[in-house]
Short mmCIF file of C-alpha atoms and ligand atoms in Angstrom, two decimals:
data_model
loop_
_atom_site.label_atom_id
_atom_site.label_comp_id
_atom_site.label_asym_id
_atom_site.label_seq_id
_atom_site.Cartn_x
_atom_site.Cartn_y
_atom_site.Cartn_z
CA UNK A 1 8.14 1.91 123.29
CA UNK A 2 5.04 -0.12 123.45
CA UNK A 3 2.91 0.22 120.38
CA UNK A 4 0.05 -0.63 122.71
CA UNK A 5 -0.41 1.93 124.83
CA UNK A 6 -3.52 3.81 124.53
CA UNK A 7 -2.77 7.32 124.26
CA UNK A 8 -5.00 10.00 126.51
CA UNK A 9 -4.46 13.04 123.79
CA UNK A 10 -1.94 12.02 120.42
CA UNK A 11 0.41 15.21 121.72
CA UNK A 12 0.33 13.65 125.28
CA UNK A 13 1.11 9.99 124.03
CA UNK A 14 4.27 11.11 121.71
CA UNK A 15 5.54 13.35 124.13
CA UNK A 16 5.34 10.11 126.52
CA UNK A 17 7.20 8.26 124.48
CA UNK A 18 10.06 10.52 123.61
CA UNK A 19 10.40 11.16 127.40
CA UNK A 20 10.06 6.87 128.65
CA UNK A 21 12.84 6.74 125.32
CA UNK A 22 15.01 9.48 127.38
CA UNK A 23 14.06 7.57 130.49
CA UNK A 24 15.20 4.47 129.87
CA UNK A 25 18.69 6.01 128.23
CA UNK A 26 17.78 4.83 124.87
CA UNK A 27 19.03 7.71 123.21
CA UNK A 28 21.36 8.91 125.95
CA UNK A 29 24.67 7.72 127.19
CA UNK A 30 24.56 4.56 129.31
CA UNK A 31 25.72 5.00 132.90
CA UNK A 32 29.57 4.63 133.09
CA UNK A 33 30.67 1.14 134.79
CA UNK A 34 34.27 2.48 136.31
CA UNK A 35 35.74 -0.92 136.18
CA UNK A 36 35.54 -1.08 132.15
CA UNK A 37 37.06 2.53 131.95
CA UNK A 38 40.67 3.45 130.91
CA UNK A 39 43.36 1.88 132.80
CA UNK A 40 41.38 -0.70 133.46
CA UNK A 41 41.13 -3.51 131.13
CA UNK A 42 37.25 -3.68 130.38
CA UNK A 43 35.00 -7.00 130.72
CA UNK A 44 35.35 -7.71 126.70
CA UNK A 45 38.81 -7.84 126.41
CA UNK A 46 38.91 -10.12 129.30
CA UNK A 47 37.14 -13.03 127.50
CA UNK A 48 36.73 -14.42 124.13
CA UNK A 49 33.97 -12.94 121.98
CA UNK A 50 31.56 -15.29 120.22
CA UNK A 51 32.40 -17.26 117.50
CA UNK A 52 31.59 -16.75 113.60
CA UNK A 53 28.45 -18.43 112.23
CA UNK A 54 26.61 -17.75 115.25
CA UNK A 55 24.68 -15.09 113.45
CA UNK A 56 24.25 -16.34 109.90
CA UNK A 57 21.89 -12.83 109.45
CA UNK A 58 23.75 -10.24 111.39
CA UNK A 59 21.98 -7.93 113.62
CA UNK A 60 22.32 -4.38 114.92
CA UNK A 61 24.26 -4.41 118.53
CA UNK A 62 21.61 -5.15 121.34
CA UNK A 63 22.87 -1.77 122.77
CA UNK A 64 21.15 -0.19 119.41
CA UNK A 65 17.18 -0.68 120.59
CA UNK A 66 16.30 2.75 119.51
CA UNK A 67 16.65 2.58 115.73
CA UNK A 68 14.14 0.70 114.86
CA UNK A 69 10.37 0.81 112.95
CA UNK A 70 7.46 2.48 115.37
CA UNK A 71 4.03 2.60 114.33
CA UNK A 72 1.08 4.66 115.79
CA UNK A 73 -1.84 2.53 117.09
CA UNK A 74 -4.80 4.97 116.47
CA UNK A 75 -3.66 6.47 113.21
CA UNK A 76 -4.83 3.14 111.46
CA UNK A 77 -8.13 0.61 112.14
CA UNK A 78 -5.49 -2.17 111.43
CA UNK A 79 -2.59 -3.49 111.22
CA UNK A 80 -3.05 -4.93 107.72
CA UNK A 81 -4.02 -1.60 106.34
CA UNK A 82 -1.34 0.42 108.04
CA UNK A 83 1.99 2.32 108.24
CA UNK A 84 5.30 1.87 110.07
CA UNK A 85 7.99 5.16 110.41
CA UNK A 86 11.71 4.66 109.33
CA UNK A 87 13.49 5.63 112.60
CA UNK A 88 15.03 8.91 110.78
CA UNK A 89 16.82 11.11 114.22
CA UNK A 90 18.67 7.68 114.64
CA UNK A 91 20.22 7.04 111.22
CA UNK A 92 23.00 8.97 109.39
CA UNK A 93 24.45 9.02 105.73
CA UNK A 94 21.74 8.71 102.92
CA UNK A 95 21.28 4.88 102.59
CA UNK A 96 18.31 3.28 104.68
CA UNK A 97 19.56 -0.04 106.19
CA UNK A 98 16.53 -2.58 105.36
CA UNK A 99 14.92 -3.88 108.21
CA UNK A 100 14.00 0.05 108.95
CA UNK A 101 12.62 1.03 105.62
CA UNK A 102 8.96 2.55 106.98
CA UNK A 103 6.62 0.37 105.32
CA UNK A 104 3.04 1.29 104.29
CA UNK A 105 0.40 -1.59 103.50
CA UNK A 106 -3.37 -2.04 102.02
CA UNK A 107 -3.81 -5.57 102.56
CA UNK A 108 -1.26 -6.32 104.62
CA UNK A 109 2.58 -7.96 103.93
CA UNK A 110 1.78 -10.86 100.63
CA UNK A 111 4.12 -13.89 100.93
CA UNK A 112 5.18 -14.82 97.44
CA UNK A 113 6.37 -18.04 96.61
CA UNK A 114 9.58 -16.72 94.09
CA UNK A 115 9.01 -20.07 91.96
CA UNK A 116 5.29 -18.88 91.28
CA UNK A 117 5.95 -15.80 90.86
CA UNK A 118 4.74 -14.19 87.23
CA UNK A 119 4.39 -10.42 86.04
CA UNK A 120 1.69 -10.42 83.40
CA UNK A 121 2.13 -7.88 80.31
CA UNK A 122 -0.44 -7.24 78.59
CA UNK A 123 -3.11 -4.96 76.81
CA UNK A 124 -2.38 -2.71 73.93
CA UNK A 125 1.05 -4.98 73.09
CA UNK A 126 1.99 -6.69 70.20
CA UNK A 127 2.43 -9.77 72.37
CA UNK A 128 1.59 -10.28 75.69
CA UNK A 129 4.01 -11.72 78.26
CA UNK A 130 4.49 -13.34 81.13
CA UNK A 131 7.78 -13.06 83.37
CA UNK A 132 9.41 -15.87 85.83
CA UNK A 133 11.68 -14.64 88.52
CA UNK A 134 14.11 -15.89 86.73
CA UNK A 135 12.85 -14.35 83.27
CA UNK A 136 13.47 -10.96 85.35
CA UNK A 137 16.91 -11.84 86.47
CA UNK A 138 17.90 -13.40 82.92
CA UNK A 139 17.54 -9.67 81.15
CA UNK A 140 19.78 -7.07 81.40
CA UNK A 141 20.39 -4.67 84.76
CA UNK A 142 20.95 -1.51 86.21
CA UNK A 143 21.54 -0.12 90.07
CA UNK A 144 19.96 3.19 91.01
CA UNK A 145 19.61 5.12 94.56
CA UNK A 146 16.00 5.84 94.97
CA UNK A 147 14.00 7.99 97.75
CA UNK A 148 10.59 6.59 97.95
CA UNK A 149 7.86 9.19 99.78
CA UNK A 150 4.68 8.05 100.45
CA UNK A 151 2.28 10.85 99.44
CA UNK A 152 0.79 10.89 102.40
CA UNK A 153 4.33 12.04 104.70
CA UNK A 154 3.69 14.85 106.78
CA UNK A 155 -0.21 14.37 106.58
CA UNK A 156 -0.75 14.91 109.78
CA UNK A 157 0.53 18.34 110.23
CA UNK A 158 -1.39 19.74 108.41
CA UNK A 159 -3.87 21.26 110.76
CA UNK A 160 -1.04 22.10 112.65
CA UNK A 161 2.41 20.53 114.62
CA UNK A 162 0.99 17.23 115.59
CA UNK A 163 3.59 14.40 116.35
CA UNK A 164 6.56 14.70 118.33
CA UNK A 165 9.42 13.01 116.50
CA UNK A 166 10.61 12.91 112.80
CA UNK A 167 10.23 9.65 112.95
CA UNK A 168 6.35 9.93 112.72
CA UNK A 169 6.26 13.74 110.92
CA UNK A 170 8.97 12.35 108.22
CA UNK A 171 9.51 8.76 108.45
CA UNK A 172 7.64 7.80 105.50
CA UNK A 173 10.99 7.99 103.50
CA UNK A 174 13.29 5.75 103.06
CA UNK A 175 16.59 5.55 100.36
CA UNK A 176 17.87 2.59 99.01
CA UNK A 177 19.95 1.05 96.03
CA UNK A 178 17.60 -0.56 93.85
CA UNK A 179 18.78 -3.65 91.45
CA UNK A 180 16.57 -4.31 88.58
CA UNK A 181 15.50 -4.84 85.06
CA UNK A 182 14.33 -1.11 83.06
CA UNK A 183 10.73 -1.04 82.47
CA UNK A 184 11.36 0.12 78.91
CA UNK A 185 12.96 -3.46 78.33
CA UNK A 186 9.76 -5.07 79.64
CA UNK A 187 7.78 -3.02 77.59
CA UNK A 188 10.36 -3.24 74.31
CA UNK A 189 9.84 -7.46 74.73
CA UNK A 190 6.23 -7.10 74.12
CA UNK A 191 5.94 -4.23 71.35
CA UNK A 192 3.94 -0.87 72.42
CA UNK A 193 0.92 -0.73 69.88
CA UNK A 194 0.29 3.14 68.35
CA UNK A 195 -2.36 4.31 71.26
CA UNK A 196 -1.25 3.17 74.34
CA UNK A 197 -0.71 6.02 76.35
CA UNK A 198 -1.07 4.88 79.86
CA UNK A 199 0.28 1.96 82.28
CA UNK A 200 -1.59 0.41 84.87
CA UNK A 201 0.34 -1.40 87.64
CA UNK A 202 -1.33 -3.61 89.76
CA UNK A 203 0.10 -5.80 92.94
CA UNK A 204 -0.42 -9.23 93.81
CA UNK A 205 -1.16 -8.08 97.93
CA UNK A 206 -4.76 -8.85 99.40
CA UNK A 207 -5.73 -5.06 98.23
CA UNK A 208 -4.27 -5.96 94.84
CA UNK A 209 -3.51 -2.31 94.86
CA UNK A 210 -3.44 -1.14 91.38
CA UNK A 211 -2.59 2.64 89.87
CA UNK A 212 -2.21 4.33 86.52
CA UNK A 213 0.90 5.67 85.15
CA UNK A 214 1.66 7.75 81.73
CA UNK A 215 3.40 5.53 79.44
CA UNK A 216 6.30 8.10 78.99
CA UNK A 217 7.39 7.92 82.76
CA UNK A 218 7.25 3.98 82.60
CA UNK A 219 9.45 4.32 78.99
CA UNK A 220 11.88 7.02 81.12
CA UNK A 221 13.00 5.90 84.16
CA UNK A 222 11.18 3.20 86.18
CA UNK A 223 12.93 -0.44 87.09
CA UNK A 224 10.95 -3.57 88.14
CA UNK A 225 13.33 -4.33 90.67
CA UNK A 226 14.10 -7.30 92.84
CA UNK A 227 16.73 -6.75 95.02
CA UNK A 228 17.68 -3.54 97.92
CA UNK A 229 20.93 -2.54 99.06
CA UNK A 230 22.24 -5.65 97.51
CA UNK A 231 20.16 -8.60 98.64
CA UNK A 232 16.42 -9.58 97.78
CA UNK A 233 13.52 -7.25 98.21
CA UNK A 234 12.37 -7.79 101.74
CA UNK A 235 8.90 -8.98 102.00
CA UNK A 236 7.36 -5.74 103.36
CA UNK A 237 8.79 -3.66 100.12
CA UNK A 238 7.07 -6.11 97.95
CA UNK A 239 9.06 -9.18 97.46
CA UNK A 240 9.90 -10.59 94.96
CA UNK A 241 9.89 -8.00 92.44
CA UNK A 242 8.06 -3.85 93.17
CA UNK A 243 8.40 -1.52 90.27
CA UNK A 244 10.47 1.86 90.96
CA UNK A 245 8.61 5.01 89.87
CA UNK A 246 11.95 7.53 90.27
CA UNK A 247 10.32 10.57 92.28
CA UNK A 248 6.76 10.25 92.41
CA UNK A 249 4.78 9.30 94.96
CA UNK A 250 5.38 6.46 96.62
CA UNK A 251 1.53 4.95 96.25
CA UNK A 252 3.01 4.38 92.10
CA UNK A 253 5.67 2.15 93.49
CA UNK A 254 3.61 -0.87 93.63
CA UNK A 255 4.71 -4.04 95.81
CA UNK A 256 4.65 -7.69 94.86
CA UNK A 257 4.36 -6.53 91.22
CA UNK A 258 1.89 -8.94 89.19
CA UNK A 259 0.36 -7.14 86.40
CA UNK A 260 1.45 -4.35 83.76
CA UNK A 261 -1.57 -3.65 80.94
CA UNK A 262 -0.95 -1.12 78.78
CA UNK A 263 -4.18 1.06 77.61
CA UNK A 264 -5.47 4.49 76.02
CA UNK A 265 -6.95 6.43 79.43
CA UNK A 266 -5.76 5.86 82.80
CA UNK A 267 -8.14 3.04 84.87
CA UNK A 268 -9.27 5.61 87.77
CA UNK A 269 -8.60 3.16 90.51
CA UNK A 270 -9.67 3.87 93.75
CA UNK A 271 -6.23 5.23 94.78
CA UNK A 272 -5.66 8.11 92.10
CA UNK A 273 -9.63 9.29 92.91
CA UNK A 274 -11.32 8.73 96.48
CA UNK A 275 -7.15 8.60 97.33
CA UNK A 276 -4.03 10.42 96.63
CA UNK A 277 -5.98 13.26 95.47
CA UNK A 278 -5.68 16.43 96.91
CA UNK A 279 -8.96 18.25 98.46
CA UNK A 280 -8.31 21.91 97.43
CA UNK A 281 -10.04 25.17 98.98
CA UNK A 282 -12.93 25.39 96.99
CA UNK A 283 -13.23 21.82 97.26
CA UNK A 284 -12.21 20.60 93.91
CA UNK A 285 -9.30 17.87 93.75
CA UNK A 286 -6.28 17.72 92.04
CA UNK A 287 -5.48 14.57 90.32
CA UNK A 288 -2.21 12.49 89.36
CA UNK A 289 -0.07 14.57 91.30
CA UNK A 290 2.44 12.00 91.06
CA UNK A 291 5.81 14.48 91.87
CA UNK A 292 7.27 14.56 95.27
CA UNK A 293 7.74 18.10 95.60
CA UNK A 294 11.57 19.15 97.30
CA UNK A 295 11.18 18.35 100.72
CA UNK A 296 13.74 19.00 104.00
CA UNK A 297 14.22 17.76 107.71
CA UNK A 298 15.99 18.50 110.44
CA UNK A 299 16.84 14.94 111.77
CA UNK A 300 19.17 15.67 114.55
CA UNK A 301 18.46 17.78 117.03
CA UNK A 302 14.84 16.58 116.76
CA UNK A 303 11.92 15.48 119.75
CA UNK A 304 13.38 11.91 119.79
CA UNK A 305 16.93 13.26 119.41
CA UNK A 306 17.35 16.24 122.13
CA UNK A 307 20.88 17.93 122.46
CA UNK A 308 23.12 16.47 125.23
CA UNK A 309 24.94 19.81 126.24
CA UNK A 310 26.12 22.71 125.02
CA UNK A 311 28.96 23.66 123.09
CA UNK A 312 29.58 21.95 119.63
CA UNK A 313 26.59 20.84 117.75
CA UNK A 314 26.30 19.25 115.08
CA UNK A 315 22.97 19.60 113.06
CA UNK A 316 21.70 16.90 110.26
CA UNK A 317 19.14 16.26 108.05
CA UNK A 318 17.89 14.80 104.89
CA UNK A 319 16.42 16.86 101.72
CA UNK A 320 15.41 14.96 98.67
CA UNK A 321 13.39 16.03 95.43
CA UNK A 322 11.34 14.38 93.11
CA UNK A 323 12.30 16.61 90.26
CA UNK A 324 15.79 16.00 90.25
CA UNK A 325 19.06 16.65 92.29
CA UNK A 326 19.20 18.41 95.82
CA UNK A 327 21.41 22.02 94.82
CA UNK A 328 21.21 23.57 97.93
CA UNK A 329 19.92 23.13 101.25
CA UNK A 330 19.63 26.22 104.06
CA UNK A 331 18.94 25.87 107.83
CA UNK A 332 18.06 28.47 110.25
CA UNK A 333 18.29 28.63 113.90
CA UNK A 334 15.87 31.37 114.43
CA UNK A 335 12.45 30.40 112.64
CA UNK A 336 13.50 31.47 109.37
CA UNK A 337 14.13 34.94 109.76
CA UNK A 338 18.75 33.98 108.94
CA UNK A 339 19.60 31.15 106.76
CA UNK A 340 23.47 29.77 106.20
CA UNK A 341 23.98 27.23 103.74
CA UNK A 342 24.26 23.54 105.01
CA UNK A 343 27.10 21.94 103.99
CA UNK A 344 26.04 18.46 101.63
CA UNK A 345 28.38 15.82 102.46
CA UNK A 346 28.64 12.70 100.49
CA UNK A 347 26.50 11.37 97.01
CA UNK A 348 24.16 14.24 95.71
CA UNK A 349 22.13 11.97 93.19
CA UNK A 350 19.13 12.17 91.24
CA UNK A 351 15.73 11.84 93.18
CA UNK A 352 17.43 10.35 95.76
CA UNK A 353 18.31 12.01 99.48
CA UNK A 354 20.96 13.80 100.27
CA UNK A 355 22.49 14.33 103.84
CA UNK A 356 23.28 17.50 105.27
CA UNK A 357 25.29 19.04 108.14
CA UNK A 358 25.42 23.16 110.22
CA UNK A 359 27.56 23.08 112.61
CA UNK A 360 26.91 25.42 115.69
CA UNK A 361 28.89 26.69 118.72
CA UNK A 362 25.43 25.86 121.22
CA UNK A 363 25.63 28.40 124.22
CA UNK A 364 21.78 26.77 125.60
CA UNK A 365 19.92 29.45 124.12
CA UNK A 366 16.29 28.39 122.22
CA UNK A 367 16.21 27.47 119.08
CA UNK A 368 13.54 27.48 116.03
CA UNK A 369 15.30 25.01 113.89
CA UNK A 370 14.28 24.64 110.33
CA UNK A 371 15.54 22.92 106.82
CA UNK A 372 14.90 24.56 103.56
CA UNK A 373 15.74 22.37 100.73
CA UNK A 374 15.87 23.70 97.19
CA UNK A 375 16.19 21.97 94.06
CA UNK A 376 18.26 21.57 90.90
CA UNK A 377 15.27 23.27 89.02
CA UNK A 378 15.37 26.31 91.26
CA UNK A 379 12.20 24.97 92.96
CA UNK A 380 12.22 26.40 97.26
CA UNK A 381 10.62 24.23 99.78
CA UNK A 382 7.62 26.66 101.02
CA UNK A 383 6.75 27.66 104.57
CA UNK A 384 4.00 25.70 105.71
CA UNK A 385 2.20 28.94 105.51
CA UNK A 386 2.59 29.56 101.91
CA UNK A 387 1.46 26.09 101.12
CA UNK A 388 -1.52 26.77 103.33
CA UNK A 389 -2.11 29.74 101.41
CA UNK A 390 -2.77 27.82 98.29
CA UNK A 391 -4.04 24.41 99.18
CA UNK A 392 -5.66 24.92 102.23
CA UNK A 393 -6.10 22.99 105.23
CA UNK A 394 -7.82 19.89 103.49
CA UNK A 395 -5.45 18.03 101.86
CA UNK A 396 -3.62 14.32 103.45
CA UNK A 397 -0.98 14.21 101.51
CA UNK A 398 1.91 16.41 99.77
CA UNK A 399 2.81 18.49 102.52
CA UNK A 400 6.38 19.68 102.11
CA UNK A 401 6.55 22.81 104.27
CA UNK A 402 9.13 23.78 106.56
CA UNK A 403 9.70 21.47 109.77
CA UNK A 404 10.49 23.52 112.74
CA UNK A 405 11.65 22.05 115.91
CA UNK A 406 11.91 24.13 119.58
CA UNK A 407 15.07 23.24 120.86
CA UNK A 408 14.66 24.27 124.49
CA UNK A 409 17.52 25.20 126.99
CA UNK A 410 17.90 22.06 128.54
CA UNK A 411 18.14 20.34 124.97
CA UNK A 412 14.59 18.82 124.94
CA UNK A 413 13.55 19.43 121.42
CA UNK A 414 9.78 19.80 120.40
CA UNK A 415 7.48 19.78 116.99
CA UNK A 416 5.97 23.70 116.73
CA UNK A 417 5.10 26.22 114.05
CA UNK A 418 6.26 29.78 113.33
CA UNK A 419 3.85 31.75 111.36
N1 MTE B 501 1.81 -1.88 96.55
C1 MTE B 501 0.90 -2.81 96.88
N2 MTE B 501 0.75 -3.88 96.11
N3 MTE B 501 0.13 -2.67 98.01
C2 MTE B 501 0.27 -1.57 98.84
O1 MTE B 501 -0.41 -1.49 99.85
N4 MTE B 501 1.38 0.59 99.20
C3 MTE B 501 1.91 1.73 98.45
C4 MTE B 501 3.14 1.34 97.64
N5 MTE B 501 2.91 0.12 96.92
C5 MTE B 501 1.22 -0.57 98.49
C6 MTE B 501 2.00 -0.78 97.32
C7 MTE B 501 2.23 2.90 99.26
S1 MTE B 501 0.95 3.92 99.72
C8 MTE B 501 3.53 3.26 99.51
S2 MTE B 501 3.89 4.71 100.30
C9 MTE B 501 4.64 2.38 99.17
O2 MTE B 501 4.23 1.19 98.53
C10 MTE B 501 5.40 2.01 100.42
O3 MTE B 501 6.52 1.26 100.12
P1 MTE B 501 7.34 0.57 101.30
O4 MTE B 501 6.39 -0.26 102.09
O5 MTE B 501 8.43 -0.17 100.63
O6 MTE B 501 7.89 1.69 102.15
CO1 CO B 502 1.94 5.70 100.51
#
């Protein structure tokens, strides 16, 4: 895909790029070449493969050109102030591999210098700190699997389906294994003084993007973490060192982590008031609504996914709550009038995703796919129109309604809504 391309209408533009994908067999088979086909011996058995240290930082197989990061050109005014989409329909499992973590920027990717790195702690403390890298990595650790939401997933659709792919309706998710010190240790080093009630975190990025957090979530579960899925941040999640807000809204996770003061009211920044609020009906906002509500989708069959034939299908997605575990996830093939369990294979962890499979016997008839996740606290993903029905039309972000995707008889799958 070329991020370039100016699209004529945003449908028209998506739906050109799912079908150039399909086009240029990116998510199809590749043509057959008889002479590497059984009995033959094939070309890469016939000579010797490349060498080790060739590739001291591995990379996907070139035949792999689909999963990767897409952005949308006219959803932002720049690149520096922008969003990227985790490929989801071309990933499987629960973990997101690095280099396709969707990333979301104010001011652009900062490039910290780990050797000048410093977290400032300060404020209402007994005695205010400041942390090296290797301060960080010094103090004691702990490894948790994270999803991280932005708040603003999904906010296009809410007028309506929008964007063909669940790459760009749900790719502002992403799972990883987080390594890092507990904030609670942090905040333990320096003393909490009687009165501080609330956290501000603030980023050492261009838009020094800063937010407030209740002291009691920052004593619970977050981590100032440095390293993902085993290695180092990577520079687009905030290297060295983002701070892990379990659950909430991924605008609290703040990158490049430089500052921590600890007051008696939260700051108001400008991204908990003219941002990350949500615009209701009779045009009051709601505030701090820091939970990711339980959220499900369909990631293959999906617009960027279509089915190859019929017969034997298998059906995925992710689901993932901010309140706690995943306890059940449904799917439907018929707009939500029948729902069967999915069945949850592998880790079902705390705020973190969990995959899920339905298999179907496919005999080419349409389908109205759709996910319903529900949570360990009994909580049920809504329709899209019972969310409408209480926050309106107005809102960007927190829209966890029910995907649905028309899978079409000749497997071309499409983004619609069933009222
Ligand atoms: N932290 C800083 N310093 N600057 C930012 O622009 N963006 C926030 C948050 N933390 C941001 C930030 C938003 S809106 C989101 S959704 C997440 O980082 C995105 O994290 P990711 O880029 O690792 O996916
Ligand atoms: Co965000």
């Amino acid at each position: 895909m070329s991020d370039t391309e100016k699209p004529a209408t945003r449908r028209g533009f998506l739906a050109g790029v799912a079908g150039a994908a399909a086009a240029a067999g990116i998510s199809g088979a590749h043509a057959d070449n008889a002479k590497n086909l059984p009995p033959n011996v094939a070309d890469w058995t016939r000579q010797l493969g490349e060498g080790v240290g060739t590739r001291p930082y591995g990379q996907p197989s070139k035949f792999e050109k689909d999963a990767v990061r897409r952005t949308v050109p006219w959803l932002t005014a720049t690149p520096e102030s922008s969003v990227s989409f985790t490929p989801l329909h071309a990933l499987d499992g629960i973990i997101t591999p690095n280099g396709l973590c969707f990333e979301r920027h104010h001011g652009g990717i900062a490039e910290v210098d780990p050797a000048d790195y410093r977290l400032m702690l300060h404020g209402l403390v007994d005695k205010p700190l400041i942390f090296t890298l290797d301060d960080l990595k010094r103090l004691p650790r702990v490894n948790k699997i994270y999803f991280l939401e932005c708040a603003a997933n999904s906010g296009m659709e809410w007028r309506g389906a929008q964007l063909n792919g669940a790459q760009y309706t749900h790719g502002m998710v992403h799972c990883v294994q987080y390594t890092g010190v507990p904030l609670k240790l942090l905040l333990e080093q320096a003393g909490v003084k009687p009165g501080a009630k609330w956290v501000m975190a603030e980023g050492g990025d261009a838009a020094a993007m800063n937010r407030s957090i209740p002291l009691a979530k920052a004593l619970d579960d977050c981590i100032v973490a440095y390293r993902m899925n085993g290695e180092m941040l990577r520079p687009e999640q905030g290297y060295p060192a983002r701070l892990v807000v379990p659950g909430w809204e991924g605008n609290v996770w703040v990158k490049w982590l430089r500052r921590l003061k600890l007051g008696d009211a939260p700051w108001f920044a400008r991204e908990e008031t003219s941002k990350y609020t949500d615009l209701m009906p009779d045009g009051r906002a709601r505030r701090f609504t820091y939970v990711m509500d339980a959220k499900s989708v369909v990631t293959s069959p999906s617009p960027q996914a279509p089915l190859r034939g019929k017969g034997f299908t298998v059906i995925s997605g992710l689901a993932w709550s901010g309140r706690g575990k995943i306890a059940r996830v449904d799917v439907s093939l018929d707009g939500g009038r029948n729902w069967r369990a999915a069945r949850i294979d592998g880790l079902v962890l705390d705020k973190a995703c969990v995959r899920f499979y339905a298999e179907t016997d496919w005999n080419g008839e349409e389908l109205l796919l759709q996910s319903r996740a529900i949570d360990e606290t009994g909580y049920v993903q809504p329709s899209k129109t019972e969310l409408r029905k209480i926050r309106g039309v107005n809102s960007v972000y927190h829209n966890n309604g029910i995907q649905t995707w028309l899978v079409k008889p000749d497997g071309e799958v499409e983004n619609v809504e069933v009222s």
